[in-house]
Coordinates of C-alpha atoms and ligand atoms in Angstrom, one line a residue:
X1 CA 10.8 30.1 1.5
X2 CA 12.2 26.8 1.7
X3 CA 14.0 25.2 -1.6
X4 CA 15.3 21.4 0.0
X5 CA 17.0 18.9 -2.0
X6 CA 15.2 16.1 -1.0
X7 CA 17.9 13.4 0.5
X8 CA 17.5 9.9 1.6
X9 CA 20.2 10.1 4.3
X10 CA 19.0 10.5 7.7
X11 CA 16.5 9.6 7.6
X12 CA 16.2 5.3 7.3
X13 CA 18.9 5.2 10.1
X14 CA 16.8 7.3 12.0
X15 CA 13.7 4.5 11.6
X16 CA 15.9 1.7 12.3
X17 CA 17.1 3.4 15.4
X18 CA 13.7 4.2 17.1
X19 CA 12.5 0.4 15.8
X20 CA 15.4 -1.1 17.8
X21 CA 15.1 1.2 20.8
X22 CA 11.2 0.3 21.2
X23 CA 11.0 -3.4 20.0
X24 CA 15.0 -4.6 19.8
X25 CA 16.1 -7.1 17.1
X26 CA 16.8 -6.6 13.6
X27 CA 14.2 -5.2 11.1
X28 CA 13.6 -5.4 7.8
X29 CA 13.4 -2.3 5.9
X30 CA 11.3 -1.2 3.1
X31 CA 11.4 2.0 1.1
X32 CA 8.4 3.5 -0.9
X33 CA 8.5 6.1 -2.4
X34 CA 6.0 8.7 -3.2
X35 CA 5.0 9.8 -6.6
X36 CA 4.7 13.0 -9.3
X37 CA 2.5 12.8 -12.2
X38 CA 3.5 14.8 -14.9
X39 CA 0.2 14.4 -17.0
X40 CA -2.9 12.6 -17.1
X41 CA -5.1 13.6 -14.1
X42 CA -8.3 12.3 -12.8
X43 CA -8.0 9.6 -15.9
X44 CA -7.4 6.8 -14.1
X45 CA -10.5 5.5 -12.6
X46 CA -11.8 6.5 -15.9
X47 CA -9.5 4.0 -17.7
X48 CA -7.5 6.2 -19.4
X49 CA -4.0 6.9 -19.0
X50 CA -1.1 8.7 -16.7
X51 CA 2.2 9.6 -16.8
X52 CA 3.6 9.7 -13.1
X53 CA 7.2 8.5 -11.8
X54 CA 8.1 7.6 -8.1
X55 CA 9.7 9.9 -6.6
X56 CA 13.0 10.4 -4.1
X57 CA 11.2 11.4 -0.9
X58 CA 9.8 8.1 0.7
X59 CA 8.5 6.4 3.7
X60 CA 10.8 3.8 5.1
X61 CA 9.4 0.8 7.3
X62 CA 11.1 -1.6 10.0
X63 CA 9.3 -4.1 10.4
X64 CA 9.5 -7.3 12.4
X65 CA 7.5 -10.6 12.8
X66 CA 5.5 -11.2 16.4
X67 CA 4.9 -14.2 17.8
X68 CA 1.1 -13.5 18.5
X69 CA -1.2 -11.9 16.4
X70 CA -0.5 -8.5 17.5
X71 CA -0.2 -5.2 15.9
X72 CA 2.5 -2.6 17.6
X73 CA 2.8 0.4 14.9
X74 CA 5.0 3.8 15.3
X75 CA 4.7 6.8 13.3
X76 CA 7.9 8.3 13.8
X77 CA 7.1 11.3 12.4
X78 CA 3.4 11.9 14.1
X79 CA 5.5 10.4 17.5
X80 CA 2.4 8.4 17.5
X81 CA 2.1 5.0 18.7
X82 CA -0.6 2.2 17.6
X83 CA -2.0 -1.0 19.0
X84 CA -4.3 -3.1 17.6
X85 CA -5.1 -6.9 16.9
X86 CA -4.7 -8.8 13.3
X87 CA -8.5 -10.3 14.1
X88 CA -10.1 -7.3 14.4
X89 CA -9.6 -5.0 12.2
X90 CA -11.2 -1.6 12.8
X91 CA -10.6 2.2 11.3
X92 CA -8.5 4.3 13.8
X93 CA -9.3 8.0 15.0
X94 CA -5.5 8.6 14.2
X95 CA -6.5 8.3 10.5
X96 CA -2.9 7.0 9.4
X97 CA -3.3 3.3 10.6
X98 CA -6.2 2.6 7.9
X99 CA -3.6 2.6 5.2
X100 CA -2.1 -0.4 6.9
X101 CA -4.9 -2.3 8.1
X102 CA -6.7 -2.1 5.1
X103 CA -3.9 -3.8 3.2
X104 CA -4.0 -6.2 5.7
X105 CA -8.1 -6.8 4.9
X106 CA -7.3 -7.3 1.5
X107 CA -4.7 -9.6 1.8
X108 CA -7.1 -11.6 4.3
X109 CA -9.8 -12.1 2.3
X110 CA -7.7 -12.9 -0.6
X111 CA -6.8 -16.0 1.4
X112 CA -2.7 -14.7 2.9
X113 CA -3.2 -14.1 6.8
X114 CA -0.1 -12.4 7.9
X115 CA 0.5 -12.6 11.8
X116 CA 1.3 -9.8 14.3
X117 CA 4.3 -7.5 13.7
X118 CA 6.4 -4.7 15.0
X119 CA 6.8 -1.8 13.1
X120 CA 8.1 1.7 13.0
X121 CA 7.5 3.9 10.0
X122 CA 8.8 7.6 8.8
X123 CA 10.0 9.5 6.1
X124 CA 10.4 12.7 4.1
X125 CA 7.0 12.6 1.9
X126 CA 5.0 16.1 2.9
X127 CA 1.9 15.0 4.4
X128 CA -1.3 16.4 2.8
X129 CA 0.5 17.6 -0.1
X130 CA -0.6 15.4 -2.8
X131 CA 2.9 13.5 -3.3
X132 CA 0.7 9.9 -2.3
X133 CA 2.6 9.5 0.9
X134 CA -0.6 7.3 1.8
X135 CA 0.0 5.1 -1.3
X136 CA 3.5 4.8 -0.1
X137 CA 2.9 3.6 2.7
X138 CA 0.1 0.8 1.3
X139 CA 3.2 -0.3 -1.2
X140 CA 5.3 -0.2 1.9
X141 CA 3.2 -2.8 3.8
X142 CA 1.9 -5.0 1.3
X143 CA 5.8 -5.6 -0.1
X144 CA 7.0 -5.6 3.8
X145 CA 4.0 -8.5 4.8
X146 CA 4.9 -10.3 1.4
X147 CA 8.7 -10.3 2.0
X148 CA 8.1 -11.2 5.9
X149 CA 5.5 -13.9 5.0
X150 CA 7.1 -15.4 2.1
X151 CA 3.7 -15.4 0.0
X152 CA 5.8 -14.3 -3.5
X153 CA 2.5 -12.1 -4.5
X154 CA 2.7 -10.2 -8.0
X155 CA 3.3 -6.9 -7.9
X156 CA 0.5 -6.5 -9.8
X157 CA -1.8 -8.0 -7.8
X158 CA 0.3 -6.2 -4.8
X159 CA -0.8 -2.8 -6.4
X160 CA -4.7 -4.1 -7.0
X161 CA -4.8 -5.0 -3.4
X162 CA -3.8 -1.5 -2.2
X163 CA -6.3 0.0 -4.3
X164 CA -9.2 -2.2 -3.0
X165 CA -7.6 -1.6 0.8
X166 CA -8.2 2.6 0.1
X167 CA -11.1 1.8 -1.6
X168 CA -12.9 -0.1 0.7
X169 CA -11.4 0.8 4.3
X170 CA -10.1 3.9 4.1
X171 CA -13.2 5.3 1.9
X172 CA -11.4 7.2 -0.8
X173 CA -12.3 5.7 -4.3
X174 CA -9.1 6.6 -6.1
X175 CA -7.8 4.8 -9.4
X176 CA -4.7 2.9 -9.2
X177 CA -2.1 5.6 -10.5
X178 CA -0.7 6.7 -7.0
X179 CA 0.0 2.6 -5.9
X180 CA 1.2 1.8 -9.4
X181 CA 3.4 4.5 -9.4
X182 CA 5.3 3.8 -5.9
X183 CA 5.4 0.1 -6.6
X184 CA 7.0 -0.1 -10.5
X185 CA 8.6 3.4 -10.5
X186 CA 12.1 2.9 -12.5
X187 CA 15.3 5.5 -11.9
X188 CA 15.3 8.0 -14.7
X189 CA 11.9 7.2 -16.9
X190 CA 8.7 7.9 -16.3
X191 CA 5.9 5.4 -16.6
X192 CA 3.3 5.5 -19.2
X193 CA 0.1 3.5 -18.0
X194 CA -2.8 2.3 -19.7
X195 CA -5.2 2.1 -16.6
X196 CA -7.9 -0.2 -18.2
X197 CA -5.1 -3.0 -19.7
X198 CA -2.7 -1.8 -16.7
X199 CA 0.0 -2.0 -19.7
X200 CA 2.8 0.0 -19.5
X201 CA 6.2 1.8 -20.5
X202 CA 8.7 3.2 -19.1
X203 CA 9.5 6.2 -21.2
X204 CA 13.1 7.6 -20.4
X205 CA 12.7 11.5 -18.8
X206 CA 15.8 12.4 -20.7
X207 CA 15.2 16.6 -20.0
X208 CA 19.2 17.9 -20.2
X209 CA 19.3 20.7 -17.7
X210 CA 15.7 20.4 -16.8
X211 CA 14.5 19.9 -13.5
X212 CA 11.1 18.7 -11.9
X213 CA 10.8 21.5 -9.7
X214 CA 6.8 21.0 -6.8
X215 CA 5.6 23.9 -5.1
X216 CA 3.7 23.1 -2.5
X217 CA 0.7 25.7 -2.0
X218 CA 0.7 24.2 2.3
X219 CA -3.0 24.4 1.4
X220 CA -3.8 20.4 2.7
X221 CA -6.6 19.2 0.0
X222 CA -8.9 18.3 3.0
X223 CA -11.8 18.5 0.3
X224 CA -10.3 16.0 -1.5
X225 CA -11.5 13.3 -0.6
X226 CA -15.4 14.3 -0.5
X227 CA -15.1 16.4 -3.9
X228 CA -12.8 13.6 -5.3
X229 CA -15.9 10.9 -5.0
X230 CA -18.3 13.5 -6.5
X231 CA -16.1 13.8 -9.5
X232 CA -15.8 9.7 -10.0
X233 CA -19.7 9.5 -9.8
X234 CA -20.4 12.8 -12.5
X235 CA -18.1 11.0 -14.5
X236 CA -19.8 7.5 -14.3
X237 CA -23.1 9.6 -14.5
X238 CA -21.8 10.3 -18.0
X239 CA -21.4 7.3 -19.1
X240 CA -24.4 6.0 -18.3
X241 CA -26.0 8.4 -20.6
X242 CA -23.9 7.2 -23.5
X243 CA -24.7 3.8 -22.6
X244 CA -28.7 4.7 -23.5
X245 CA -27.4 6.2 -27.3
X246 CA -23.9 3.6 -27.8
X247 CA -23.1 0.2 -27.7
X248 CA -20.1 -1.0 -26.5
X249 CA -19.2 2.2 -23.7
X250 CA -18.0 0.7 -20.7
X251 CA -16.0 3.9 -19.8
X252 CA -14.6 7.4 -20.6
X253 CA -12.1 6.0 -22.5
X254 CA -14.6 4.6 -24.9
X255 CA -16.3 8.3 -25.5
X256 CA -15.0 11.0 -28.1
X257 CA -16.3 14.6 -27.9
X258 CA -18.3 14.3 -30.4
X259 CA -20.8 11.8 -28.3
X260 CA -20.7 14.7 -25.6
X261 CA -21.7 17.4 -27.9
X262 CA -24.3 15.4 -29.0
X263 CA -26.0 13.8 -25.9
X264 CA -24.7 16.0 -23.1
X265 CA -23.7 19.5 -23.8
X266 CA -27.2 21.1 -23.7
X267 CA -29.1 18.6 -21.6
X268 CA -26.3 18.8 -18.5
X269 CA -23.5 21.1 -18.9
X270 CA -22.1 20.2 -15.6
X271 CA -21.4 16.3 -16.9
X272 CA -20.8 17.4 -20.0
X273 CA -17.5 19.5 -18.7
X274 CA -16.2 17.3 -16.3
X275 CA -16.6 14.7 -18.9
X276 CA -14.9 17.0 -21.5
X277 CA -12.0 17.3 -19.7
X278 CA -11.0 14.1 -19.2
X279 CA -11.7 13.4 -23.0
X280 CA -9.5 15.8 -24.2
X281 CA -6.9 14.9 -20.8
X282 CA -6.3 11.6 -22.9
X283 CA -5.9 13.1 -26.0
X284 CA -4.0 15.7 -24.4
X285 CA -1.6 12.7 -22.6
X286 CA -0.9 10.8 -25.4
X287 CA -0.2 13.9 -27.7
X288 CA 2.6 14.7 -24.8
X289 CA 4.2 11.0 -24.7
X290 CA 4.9 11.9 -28.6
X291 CA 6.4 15.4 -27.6
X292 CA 8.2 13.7 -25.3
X293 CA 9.6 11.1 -28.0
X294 CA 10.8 13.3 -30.0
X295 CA 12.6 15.6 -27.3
X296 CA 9.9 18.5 -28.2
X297 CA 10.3 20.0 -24.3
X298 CA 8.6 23.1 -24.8
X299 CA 5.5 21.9 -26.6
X300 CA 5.4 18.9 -24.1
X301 CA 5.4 22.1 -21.6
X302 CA 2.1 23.9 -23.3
X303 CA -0.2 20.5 -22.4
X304 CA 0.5 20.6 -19.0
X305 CA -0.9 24.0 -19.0
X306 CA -3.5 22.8 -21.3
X307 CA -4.0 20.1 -18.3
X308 CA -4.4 22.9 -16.0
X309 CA -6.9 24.9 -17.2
X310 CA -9.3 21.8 -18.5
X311 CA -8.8 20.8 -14.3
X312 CA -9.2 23.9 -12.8
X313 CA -12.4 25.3 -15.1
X314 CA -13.7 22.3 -16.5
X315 CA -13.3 20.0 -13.6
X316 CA -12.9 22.5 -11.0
X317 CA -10.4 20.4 -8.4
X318 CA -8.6 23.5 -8.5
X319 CA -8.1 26.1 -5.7
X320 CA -6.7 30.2 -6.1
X321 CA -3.5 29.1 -4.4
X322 CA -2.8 26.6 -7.2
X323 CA -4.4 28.6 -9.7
X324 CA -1.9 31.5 -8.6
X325 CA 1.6 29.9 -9.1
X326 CA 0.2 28.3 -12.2
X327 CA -0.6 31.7 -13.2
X328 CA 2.8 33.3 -11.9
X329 CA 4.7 30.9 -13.9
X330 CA 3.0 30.6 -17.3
X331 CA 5.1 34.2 -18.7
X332 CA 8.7 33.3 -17.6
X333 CA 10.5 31.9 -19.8
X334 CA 12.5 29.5 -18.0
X335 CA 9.4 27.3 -17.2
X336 CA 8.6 24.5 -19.4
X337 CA 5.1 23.2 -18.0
X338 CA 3.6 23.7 -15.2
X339 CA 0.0 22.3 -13.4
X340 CA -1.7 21.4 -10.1
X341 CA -1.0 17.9 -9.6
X342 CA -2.7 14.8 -7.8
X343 CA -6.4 15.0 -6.5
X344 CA -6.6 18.7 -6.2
X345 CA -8.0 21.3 -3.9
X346 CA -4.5 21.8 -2.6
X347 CA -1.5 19.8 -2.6
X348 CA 1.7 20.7 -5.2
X349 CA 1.9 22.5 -8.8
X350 CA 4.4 20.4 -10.5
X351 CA 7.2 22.6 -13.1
X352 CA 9.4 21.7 -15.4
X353 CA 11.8 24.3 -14.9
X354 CA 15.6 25.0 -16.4
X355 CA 18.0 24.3 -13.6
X356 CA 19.9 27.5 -13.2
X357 CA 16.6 29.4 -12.9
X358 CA 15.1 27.8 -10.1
X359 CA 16.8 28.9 -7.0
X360 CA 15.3 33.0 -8.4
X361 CA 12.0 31.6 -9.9
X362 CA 11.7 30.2 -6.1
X363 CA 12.4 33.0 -3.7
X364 CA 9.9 35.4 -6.4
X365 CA 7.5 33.4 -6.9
X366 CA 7.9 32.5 -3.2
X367 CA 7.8 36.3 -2.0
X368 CA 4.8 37.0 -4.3
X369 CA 2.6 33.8 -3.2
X370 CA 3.1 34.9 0.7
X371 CA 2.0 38.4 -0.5
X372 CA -0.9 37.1 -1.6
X373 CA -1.8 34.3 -0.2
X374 CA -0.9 35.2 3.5
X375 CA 1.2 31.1 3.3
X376 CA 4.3 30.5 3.0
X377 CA 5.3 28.3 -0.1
X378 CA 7.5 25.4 0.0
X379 CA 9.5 24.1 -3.3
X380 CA 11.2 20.8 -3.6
X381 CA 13.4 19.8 -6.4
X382 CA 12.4 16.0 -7.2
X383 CA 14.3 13.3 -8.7
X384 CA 12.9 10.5 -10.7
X385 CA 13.6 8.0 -8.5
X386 CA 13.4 3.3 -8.2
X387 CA 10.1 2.4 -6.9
X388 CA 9.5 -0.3 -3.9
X389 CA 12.1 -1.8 -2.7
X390 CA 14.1 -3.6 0.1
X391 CA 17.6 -1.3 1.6
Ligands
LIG1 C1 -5.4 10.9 -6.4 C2 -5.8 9.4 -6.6 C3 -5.3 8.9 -8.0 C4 -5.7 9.8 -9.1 C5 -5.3 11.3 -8.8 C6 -5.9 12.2 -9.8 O1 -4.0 11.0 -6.3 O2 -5.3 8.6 -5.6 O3 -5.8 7.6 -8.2 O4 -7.0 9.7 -9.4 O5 -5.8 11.7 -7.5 O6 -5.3 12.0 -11.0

């Protein structure tokens, strides 16, 4: 069992150092962080909204201009090493460098050509784990080029581009919470997106002796990706049956249940429930930000449950490891909230738990899940934490 307090320190230095040992000079350093979302799943590329914060573990980049139009990329914590050319961008067997040269796509055919660079990249984000490390590291290069380039690009637009670069290179059809979430995080709040204006709020996360405690099931959501693009088309399935009955559907967010009982429930009960869910998700997310207003903790606590169960039977991107500490937790009375978090089908649970319960709640809850489960659990404490940014 493994409780860790995340902590910056070390780590940056640690970047710098292997940057100036391979290419010499002095970086510049970005840090992105990655994200939790404490409501509001699989809403996104649905137009509806979230709730996530950026987080305090993050990836930090050195990164330095070439003179020719060549790529040199380290991943210090893979120890591996990746070269490649700014005119021919290709996907990579090692997977990681996508993230990169996709952003890079984007920002070509939206007119900025960067040139070559040096960089070396690492941090303290679990891989796999559904904390958006990959989204950090899309915010990380996007703001690095911008800053080394000098283009002044909106964030905005920065967090747009990313999207299209996982979209389109990488393969994955996310929504835009995960980018979003890295690039505008604040210290202290969390942010409340509409994902079809892209308006948003930060709402303070003002929870007095409450901490935001992941357990991480070290189940990698492999599926995730596959499943996750199934899910976005059921959904879009969906609407396209409304669109034959309504005018004036463009998306989930424009659908009550009421329109699902009517046109879908009998004639296909598999779109009608993963519909459903992200329905009542919305209503669910909005009903929360109000807890959350008016300091109502414990109630705010019961719809991330509620979120739970609509993901894990209704949408099914659940899995029995996340189902079990859902499950463990939902009786003790020092736990808030709890849910899987992120994509699914493996990846964190995400707590709200009262501080000077979590060390016990972690070693039991550890103890039973390796029991049952035959893994061992990890648990991080997260703090809400700035997003984007240059050290
Ligand atoms: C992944 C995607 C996000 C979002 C979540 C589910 O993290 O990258 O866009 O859809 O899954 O809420």
């Amino acid at each position: 069992m493994i409780l860790s307090k995340v902590s910056d320190a070390g780590i940056a230095p640690q970047v710098i150092e292997k940057f100036k040992s391979i290419f010499g000079g002095q970086p510049i350093v970005i840090r992105s962080p990655g994200r939790v979302n404490l409501i509001g799943e699989h809403t996104d590329y649905n137009n509806g909204f979230v709730l996530p914060a950026a987080i305090d573990k993050a990836i930090y980049m050195a990164i330095s201009p070439r003179k020719d139009n060549e790529l040199h990329i380290f991943s210090y914590d893979l120890g591996q090493d990746y070269r490649g050319s700014i005119d021919e961008l290709k996907n990579s067997s090692l997977h990681w460098p996508d993230y990169i040269l996709g952003v890079i796509q984007q920002l070509q055919n939206s007119g900025h050509r960067p040139g070559g660079f040096n960089c070396v990249f690492g941090g303290d984000i679990p891989l796999g784990a559904g904390l958006s490390s990959s989204a950090a590291l899309e915010c990380a290069t996007v703001f690095a080029l911008n800053t080394l380039f000098g283009w002044r690009l909106e964030t905005n637009s920065m967090v747009k581009l990313e999207q299209r670069a996982e979209n389109e290179f990488v393969g994955v059809q996310c929504g835009i919470m995960d980018q979003f979430a890295s690039m505008f995080g604040r210290k202290g709040h969390v942010i409340r997106l509409d994902c079809r204006s892209l308006d948003y709020e930060y709402v303070p996360f003002n929870m007095e002796g409450i901490k935001i405690v992941l357990l991480d099931t070290n189940v990698k959501h492999s599926l995730a990706s596959s499943e996750y693009n199934t899910r976005r088309k059921q959904c879009e399935q969906g609407v396209k049956t409304l669109q034959e009955h309504y005018e004036g559907i463009e998306s989930l967010r424009d659908v009550t249940i009421e329109m699902l009982d009517k046109w879908l429930a009998a004639s296909d009960p598999l779109i009608y429930r993963r519909c459903k869910y992200v329905v009542e998700e919305n209503t669910r997310l909005l009903d929360a930000c109000l807890d959350l207003e008016k300091g109502e903790l414990r109630a705010f606590g019961r719809k991330m449950f509620g979120s739970h169960e609509g993901l894990s039977n209704q949408y099914e991107v659940s899995c029995p490891e996340l189902d079990f500490l859902v499950e463990h937790v939902k009786e003790v009375p020092s736990v808030l909230g709890a849910r899987m978090m992120g994509g699914g089908f493996g990846g964190c649970t995400i707590n709200l738990v009262e501080e000077e319960a979590i060390e016990g709640l972690v070693e039991r809850i550890g103890d039973a899940y390796s029991r049952a489960m035959n893994k061992e659990l990890k648990a991080y404490v997260a703090q809400i934490e700035q997003g984007t940014s240059m050290l």
